[in-house]
PDB file of C-alpha atoms in Angstrom:
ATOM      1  CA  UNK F   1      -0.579 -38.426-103.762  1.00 72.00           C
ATOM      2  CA  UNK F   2      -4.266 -37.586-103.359  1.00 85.00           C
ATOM      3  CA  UNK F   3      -5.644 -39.227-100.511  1.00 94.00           C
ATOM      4  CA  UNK F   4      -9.274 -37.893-101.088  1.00 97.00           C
ATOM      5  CA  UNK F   5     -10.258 -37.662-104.837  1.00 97.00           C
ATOM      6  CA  UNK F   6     -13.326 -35.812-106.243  1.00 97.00           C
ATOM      7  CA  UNK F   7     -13.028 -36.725-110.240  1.00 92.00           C
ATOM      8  CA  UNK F   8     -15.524 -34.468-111.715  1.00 95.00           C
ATOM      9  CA  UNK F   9     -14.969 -30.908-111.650  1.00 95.00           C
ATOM     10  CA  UNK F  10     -18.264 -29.838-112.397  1.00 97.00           C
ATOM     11  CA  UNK F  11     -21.648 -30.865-112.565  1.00 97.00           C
ATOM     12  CA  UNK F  12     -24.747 -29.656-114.126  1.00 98.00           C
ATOM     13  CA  UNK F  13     -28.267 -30.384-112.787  1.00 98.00           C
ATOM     14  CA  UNK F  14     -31.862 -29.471-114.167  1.00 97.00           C
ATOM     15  CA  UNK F  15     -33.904 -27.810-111.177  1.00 97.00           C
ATOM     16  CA  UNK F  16     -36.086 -30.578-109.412  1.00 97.00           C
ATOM     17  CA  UNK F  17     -33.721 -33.637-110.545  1.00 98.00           C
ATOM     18  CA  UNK F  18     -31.523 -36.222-108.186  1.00 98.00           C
ATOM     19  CA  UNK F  19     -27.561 -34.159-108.061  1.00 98.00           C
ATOM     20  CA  UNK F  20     -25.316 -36.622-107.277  1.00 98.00           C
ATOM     21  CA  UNK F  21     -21.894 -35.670-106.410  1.00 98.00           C
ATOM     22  CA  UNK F  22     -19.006 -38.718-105.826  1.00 98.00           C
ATOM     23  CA  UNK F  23     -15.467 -38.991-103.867  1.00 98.00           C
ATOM     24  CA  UNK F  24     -13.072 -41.670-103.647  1.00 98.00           C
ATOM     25  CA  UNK F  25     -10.329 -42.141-101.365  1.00 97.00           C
ATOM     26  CA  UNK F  26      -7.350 -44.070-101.045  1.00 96.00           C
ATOM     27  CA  UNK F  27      -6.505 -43.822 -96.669  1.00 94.00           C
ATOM     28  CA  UNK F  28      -8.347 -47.013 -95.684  1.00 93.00           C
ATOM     29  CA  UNK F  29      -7.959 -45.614 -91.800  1.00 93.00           C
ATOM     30  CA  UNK F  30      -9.972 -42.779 -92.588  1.00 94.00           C
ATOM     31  CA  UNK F  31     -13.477 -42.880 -89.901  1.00 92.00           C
ATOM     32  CA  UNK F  32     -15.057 -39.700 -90.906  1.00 94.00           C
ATOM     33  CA  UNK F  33     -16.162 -38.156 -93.939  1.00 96.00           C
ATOM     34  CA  UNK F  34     -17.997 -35.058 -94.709  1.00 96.00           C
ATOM     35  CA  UNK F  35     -19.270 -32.698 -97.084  1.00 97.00           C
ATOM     36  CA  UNK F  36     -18.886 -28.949 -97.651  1.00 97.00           C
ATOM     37  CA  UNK F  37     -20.482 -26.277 -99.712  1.00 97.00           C
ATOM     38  CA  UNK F  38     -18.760 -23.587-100.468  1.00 95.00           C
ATOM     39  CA  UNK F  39     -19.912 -20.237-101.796  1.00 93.00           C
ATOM     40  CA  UNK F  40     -17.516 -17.729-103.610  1.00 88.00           C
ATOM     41  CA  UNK F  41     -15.598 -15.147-101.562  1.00 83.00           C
ATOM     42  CA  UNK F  42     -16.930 -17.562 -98.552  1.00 89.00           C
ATOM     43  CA  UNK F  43     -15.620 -19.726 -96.371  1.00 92.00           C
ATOM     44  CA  UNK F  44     -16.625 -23.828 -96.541  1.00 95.00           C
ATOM     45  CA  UNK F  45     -19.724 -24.515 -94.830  1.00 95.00           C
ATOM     46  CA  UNK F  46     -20.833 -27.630 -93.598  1.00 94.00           C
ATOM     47  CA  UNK F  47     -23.173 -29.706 -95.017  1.00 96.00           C
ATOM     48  CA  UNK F  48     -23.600 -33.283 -94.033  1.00 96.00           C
ATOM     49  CA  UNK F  49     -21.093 -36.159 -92.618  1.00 95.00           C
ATOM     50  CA  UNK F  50     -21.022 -39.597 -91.911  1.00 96.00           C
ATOM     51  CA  UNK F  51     -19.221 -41.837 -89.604  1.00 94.00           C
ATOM     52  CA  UNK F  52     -17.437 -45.248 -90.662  1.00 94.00           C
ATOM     53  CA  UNK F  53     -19.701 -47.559 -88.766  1.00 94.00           C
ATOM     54  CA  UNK F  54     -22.896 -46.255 -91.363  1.00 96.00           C
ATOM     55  CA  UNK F  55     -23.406 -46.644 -94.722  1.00 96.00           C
ATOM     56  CA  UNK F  56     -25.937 -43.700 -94.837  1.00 98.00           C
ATOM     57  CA  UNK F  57     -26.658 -40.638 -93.193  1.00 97.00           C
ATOM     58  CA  UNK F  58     -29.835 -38.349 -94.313  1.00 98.00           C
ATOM     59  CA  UNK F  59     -30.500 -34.950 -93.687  1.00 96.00           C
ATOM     60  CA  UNK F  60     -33.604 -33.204 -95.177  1.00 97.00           C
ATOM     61  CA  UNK F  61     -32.946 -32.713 -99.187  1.00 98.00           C
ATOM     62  CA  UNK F  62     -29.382 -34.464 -98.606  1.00 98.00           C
ATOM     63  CA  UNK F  63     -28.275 -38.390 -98.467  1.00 98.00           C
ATOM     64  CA  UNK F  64     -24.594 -39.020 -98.155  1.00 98.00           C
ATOM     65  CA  UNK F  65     -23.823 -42.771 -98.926  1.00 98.00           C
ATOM     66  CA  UNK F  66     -20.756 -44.742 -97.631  1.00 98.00           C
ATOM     67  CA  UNK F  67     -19.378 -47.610 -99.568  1.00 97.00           C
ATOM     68  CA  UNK F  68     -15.905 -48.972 -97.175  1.00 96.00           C
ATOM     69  CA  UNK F  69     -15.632 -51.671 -99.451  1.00 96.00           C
ATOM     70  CA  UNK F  70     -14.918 -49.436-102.877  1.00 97.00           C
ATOM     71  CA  UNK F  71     -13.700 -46.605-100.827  1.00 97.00           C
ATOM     72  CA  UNK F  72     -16.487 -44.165-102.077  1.00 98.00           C
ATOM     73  CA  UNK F  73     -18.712 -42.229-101.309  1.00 97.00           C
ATOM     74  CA  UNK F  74     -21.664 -39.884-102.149  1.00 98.00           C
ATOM     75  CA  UNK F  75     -23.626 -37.012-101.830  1.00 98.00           C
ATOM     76  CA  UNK F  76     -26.996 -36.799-103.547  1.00 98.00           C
ATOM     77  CA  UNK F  77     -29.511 -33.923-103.557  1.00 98.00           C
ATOM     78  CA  UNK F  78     -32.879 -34.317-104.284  1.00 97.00           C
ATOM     79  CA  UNK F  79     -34.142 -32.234-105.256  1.00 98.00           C
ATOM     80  CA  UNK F  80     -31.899 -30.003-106.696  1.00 98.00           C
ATOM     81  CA  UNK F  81     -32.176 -25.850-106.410  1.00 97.00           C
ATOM     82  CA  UNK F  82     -30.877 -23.060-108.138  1.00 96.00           C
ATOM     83  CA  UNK F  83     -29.743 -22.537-104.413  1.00 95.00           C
ATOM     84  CA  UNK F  84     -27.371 -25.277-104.731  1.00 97.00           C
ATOM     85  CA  UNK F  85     -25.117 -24.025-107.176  1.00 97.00           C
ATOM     86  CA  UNK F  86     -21.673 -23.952-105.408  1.00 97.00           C
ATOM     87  CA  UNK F  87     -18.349 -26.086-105.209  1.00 97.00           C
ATOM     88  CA  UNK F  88     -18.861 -28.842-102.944  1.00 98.00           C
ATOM     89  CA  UNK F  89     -15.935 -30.373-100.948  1.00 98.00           C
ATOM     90  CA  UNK F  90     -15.216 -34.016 -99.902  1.00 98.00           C
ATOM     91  CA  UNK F  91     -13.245 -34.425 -96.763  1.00 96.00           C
ATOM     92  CA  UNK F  92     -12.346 -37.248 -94.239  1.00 95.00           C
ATOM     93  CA  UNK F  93     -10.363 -37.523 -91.506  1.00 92.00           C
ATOM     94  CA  UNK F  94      -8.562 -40.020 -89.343  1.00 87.00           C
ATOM     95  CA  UNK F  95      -9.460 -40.203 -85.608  1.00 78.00           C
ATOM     96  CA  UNK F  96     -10.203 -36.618 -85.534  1.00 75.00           C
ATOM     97  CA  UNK F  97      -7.089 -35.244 -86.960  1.00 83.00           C
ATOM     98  CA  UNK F  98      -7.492 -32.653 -89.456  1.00 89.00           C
ATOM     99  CA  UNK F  99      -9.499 -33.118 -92.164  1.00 92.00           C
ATOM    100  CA  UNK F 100      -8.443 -34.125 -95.833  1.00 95.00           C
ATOM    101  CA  UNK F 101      -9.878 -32.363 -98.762  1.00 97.00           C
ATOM    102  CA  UNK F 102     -10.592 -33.223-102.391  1.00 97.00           C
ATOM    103  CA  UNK F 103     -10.217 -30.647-105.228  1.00 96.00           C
ATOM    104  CA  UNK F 104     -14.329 -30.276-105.121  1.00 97.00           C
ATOM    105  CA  UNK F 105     -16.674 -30.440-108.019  1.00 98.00           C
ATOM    106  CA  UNK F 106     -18.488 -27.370-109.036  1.00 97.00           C
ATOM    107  CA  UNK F 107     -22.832 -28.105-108.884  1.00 98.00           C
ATOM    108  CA  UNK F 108     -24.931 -25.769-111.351  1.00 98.00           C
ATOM    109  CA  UNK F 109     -28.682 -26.158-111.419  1.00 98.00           C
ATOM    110  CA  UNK F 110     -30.179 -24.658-114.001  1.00 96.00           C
ATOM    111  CA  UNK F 111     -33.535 -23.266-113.669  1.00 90.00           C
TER     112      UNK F 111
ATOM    113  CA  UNK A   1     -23.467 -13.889 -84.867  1.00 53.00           C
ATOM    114  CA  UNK A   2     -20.907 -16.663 -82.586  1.00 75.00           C
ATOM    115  CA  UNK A   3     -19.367 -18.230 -86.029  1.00 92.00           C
ATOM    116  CA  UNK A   4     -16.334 -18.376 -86.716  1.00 96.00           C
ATOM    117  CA  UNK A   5     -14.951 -14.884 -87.418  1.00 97.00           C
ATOM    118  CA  UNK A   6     -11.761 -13.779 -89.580  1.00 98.00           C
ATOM    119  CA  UNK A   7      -9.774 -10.696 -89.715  1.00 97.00           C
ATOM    120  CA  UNK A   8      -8.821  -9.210 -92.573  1.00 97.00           C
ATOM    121  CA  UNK A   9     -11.063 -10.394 -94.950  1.00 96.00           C
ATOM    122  CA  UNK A  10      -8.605  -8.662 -97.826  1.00 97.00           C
ATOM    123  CA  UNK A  11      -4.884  -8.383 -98.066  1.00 98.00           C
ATOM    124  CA  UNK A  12      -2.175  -6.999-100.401  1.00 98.00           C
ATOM    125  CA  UNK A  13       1.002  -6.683 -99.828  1.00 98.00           C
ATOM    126  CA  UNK A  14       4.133  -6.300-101.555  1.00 97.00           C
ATOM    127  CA  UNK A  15       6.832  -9.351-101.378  1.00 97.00           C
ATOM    128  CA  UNK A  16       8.713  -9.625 -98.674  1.00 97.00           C
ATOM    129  CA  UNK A  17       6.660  -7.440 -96.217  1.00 98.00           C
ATOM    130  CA  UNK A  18       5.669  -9.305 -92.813  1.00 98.00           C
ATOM    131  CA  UNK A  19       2.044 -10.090 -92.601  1.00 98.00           C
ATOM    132  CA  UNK A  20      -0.628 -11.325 -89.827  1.00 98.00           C
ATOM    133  CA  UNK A  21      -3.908 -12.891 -89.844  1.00 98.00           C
ATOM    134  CA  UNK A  22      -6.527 -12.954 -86.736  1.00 98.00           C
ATOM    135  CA  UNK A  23      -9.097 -15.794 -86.230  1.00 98.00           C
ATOM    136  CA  UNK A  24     -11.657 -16.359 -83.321  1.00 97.00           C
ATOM    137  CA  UNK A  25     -12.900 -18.833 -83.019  1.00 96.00           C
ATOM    138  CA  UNK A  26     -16.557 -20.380 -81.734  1.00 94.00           C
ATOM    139  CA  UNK A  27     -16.417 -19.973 -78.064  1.00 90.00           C
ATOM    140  CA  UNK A  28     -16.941 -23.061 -76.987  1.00 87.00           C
ATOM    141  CA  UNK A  29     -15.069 -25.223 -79.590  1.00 91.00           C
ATOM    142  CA  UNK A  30     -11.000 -25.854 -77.953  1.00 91.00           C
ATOM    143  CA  UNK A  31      -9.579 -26.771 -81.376  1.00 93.00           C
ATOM    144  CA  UNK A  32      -8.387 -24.465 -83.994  1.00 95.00           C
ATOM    145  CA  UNK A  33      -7.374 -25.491 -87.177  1.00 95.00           C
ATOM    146  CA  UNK A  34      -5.459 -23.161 -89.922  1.00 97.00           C
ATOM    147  CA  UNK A  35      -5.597 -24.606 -93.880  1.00 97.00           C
ATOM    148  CA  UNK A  36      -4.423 -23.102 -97.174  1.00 96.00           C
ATOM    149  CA  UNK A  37      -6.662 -22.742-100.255  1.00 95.00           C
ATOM    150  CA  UNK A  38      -5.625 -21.742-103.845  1.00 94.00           C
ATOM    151  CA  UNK A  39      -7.600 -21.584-106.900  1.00 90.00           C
ATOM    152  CA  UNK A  40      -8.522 -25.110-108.110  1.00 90.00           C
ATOM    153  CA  UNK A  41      -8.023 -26.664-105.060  1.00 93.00           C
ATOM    154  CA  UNK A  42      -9.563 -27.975-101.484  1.00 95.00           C
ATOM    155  CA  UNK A  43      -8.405 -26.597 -98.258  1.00 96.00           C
ATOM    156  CA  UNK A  44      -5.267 -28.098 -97.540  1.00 96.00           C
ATOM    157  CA  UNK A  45      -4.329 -28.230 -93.567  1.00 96.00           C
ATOM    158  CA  UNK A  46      -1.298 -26.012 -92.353  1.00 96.00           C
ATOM    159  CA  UNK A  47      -1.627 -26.289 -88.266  1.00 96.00           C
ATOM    160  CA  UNK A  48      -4.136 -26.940 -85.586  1.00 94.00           C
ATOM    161  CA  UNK A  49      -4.564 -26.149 -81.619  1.00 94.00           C
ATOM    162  CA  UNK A  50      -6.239 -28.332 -78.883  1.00 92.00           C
ATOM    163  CA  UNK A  51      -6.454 -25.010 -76.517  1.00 93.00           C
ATOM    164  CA  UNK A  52      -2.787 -22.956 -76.489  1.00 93.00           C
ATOM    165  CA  UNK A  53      -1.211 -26.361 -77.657  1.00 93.00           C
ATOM    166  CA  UNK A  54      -0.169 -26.686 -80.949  1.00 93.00           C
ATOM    167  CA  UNK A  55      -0.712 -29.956 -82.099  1.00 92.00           C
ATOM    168  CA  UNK A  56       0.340 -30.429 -85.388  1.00 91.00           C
ATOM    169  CA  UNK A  57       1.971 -28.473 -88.124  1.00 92.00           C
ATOM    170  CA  UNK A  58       1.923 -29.700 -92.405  1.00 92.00           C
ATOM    171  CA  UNK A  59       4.804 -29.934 -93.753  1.00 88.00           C
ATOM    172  CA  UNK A  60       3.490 -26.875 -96.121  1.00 81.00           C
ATOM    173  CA  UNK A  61       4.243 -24.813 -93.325  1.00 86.00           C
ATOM    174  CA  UNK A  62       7.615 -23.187 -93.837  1.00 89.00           C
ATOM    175  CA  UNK A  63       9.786 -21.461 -91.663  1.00 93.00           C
ATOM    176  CA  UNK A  64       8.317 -18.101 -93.263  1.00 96.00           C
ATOM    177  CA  UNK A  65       4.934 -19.284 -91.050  1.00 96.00           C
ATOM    178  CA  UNK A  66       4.372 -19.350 -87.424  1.00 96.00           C
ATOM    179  CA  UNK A  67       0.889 -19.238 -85.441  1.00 97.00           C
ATOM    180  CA  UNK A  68      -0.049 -18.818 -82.105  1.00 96.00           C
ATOM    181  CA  UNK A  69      -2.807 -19.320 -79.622  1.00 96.00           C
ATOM    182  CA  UNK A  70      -2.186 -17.584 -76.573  1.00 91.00           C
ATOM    183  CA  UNK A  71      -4.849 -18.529 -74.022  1.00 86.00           C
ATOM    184  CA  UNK A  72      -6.329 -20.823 -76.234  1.00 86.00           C
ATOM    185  CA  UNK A  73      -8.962 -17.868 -77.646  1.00 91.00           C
ATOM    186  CA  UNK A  74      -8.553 -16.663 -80.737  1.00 96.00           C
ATOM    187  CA  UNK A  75      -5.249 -17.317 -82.606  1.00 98.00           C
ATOM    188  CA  UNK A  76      -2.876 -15.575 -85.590  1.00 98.00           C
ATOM    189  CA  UNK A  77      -1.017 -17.001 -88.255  1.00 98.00           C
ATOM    190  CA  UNK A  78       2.350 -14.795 -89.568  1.00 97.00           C
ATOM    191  CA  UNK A  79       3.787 -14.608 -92.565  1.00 97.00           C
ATOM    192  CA  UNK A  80       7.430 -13.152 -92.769  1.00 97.00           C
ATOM    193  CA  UNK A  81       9.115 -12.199 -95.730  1.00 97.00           C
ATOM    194  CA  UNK A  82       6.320 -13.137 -98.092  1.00 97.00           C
ATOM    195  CA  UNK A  83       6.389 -14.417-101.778  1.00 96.00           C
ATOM    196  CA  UNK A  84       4.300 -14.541-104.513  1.00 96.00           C
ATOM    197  CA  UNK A  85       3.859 -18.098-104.189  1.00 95.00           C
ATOM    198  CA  UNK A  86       2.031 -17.400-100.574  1.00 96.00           C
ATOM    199  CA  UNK A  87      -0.979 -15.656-102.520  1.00 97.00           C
ATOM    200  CA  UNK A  88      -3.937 -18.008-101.257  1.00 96.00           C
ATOM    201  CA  UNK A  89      -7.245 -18.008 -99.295  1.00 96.00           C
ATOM    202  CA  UNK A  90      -6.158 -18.874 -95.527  1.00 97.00           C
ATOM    203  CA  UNK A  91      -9.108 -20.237 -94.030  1.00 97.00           C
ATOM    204  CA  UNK A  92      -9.534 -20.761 -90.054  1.00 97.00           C
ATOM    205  CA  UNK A  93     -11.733 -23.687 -88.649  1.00 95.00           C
ATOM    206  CA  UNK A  94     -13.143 -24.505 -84.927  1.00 94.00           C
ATOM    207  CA  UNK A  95     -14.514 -27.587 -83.885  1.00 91.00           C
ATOM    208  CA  UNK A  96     -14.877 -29.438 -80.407  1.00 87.00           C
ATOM    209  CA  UNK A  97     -12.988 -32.244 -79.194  1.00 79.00           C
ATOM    210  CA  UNK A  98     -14.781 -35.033 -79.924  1.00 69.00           C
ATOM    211  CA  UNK A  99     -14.548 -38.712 -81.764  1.00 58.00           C
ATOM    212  CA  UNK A 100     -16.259 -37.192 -85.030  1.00 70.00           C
ATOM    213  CA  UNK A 101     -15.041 -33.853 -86.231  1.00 71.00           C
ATOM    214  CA  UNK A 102     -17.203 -31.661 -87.497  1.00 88.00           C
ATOM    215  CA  UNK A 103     -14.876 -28.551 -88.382  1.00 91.00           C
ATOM    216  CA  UNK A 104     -16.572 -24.933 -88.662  1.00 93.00           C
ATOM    217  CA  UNK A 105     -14.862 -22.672 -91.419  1.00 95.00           C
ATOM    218  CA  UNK A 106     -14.540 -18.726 -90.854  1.00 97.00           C
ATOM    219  CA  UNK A 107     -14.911 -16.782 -93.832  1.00 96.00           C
ATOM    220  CA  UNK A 108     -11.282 -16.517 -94.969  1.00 97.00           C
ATOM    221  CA  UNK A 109      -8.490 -14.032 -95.128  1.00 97.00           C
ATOM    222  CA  UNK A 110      -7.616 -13.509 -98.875  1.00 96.00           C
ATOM    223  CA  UNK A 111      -3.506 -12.829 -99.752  1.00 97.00           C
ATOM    224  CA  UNK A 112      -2.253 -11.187-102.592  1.00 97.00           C
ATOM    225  CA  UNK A 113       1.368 -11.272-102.817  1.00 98.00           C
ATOM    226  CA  UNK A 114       2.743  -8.321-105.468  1.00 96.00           C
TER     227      UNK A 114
END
């Protein structure tokens, strides 16, 4: 069973609009979240996290919200660049054991 | 560059040959974490390291896998007697020890199983 869900397997964005990308998960215990972007033939790289004790977390162009309550959460990018077209990942993790992934949604922003 | 580095980047082999990956990690990060991607899907975890110590291993890894991580530097993941089914992106991770775990992904070794 899927502990870390990301419904939407793609995504597509006009240049210069809000991208927002969502997760759900199921593991109630889980502390830490995070997102990765992942480029093909490239490994993930990370992106942005949050802990469980926030709701929000901000970092330059990217907001990732926390919602304990409805188990979700997400990752918006504003705004969105033709730079941003990759898969992003969803992960979380459990008093730092390894992390969890979703299947990851795939971001184009056209131009 | 002090990222996470992998080695190969590429490999084919034919079933049932042996086969081993190299990851080092970032030098100051103690963990070391080993997951499986295949198309359509996230990384999903196989084994991780706090130093030499292996922590934890999925239950994905089968007795066909082992890794190491002598001296708690860089580490290898084997694969004996490979199948087709074993054709995947393995990607190595570092991170510190730490509450929060921020995990830093090398570039990947891709397998092709013939």
């Amino acid at each position: 069973d899927q502990q870390v869900k990301q419904n939407s397997p793609s995504l597509s964005v006009q240049e210069g609009r809000i991208s927002i990308l969502n997760c759900d998960y199921t593991n109630s215990m889980f502390d830490y979240f995070l997102w990765y972007k992942k480029y093909p033939a490239e490994g993930p790289t990370f992106l942005i996290s949050i802990s469980s004790i926030k709701d929000k977390n901000e970092d330059g162009r990217f907001t990732v919200f926390l919602n304990k309550s409805a188990k979700h959460l997400s990752l918006h990018i504003v705004p969105s660049q033709p730079g941003d077209s990759a898969v992003y990942f969803c992960a979380a993790s459990e008093r730092n054991t390894p992390l969890v992934f979703g299947k990851g949604t795939r971001l184009s922003v056209i131009a | 560059d002090t990222g996470v580095s992998q080695d190969p980047r590429h490999k084919i082999t034919k079933r049932g040959q042996n086969v081993t990956f190299r990851c080092d990690p970032i030098s100051e990060h103690n963990r070391l974490y080993w997951y499986r991607q295949t198309l359509g899907q996230g990384p999903e975890f196989l084994t991780y390291f706090q130093n030499e110590a292996q922590l934890e291993k999925s239950r994905l890894l089968s007795d066909r896998f082992s890794a190491e991580r002598p001296k708690g530097s860089f580490s290898t993941l084997e694969i004996q007697r490979t199948e087709q089914g074993d054709s995947a992106m393995y990607l190595c991770a570092s991170s510190r020890t730490a509450s929060y775990n921020e995990q830093f992904f090398g570039p990947g070794t891709r397998l092709t199983v013939l």
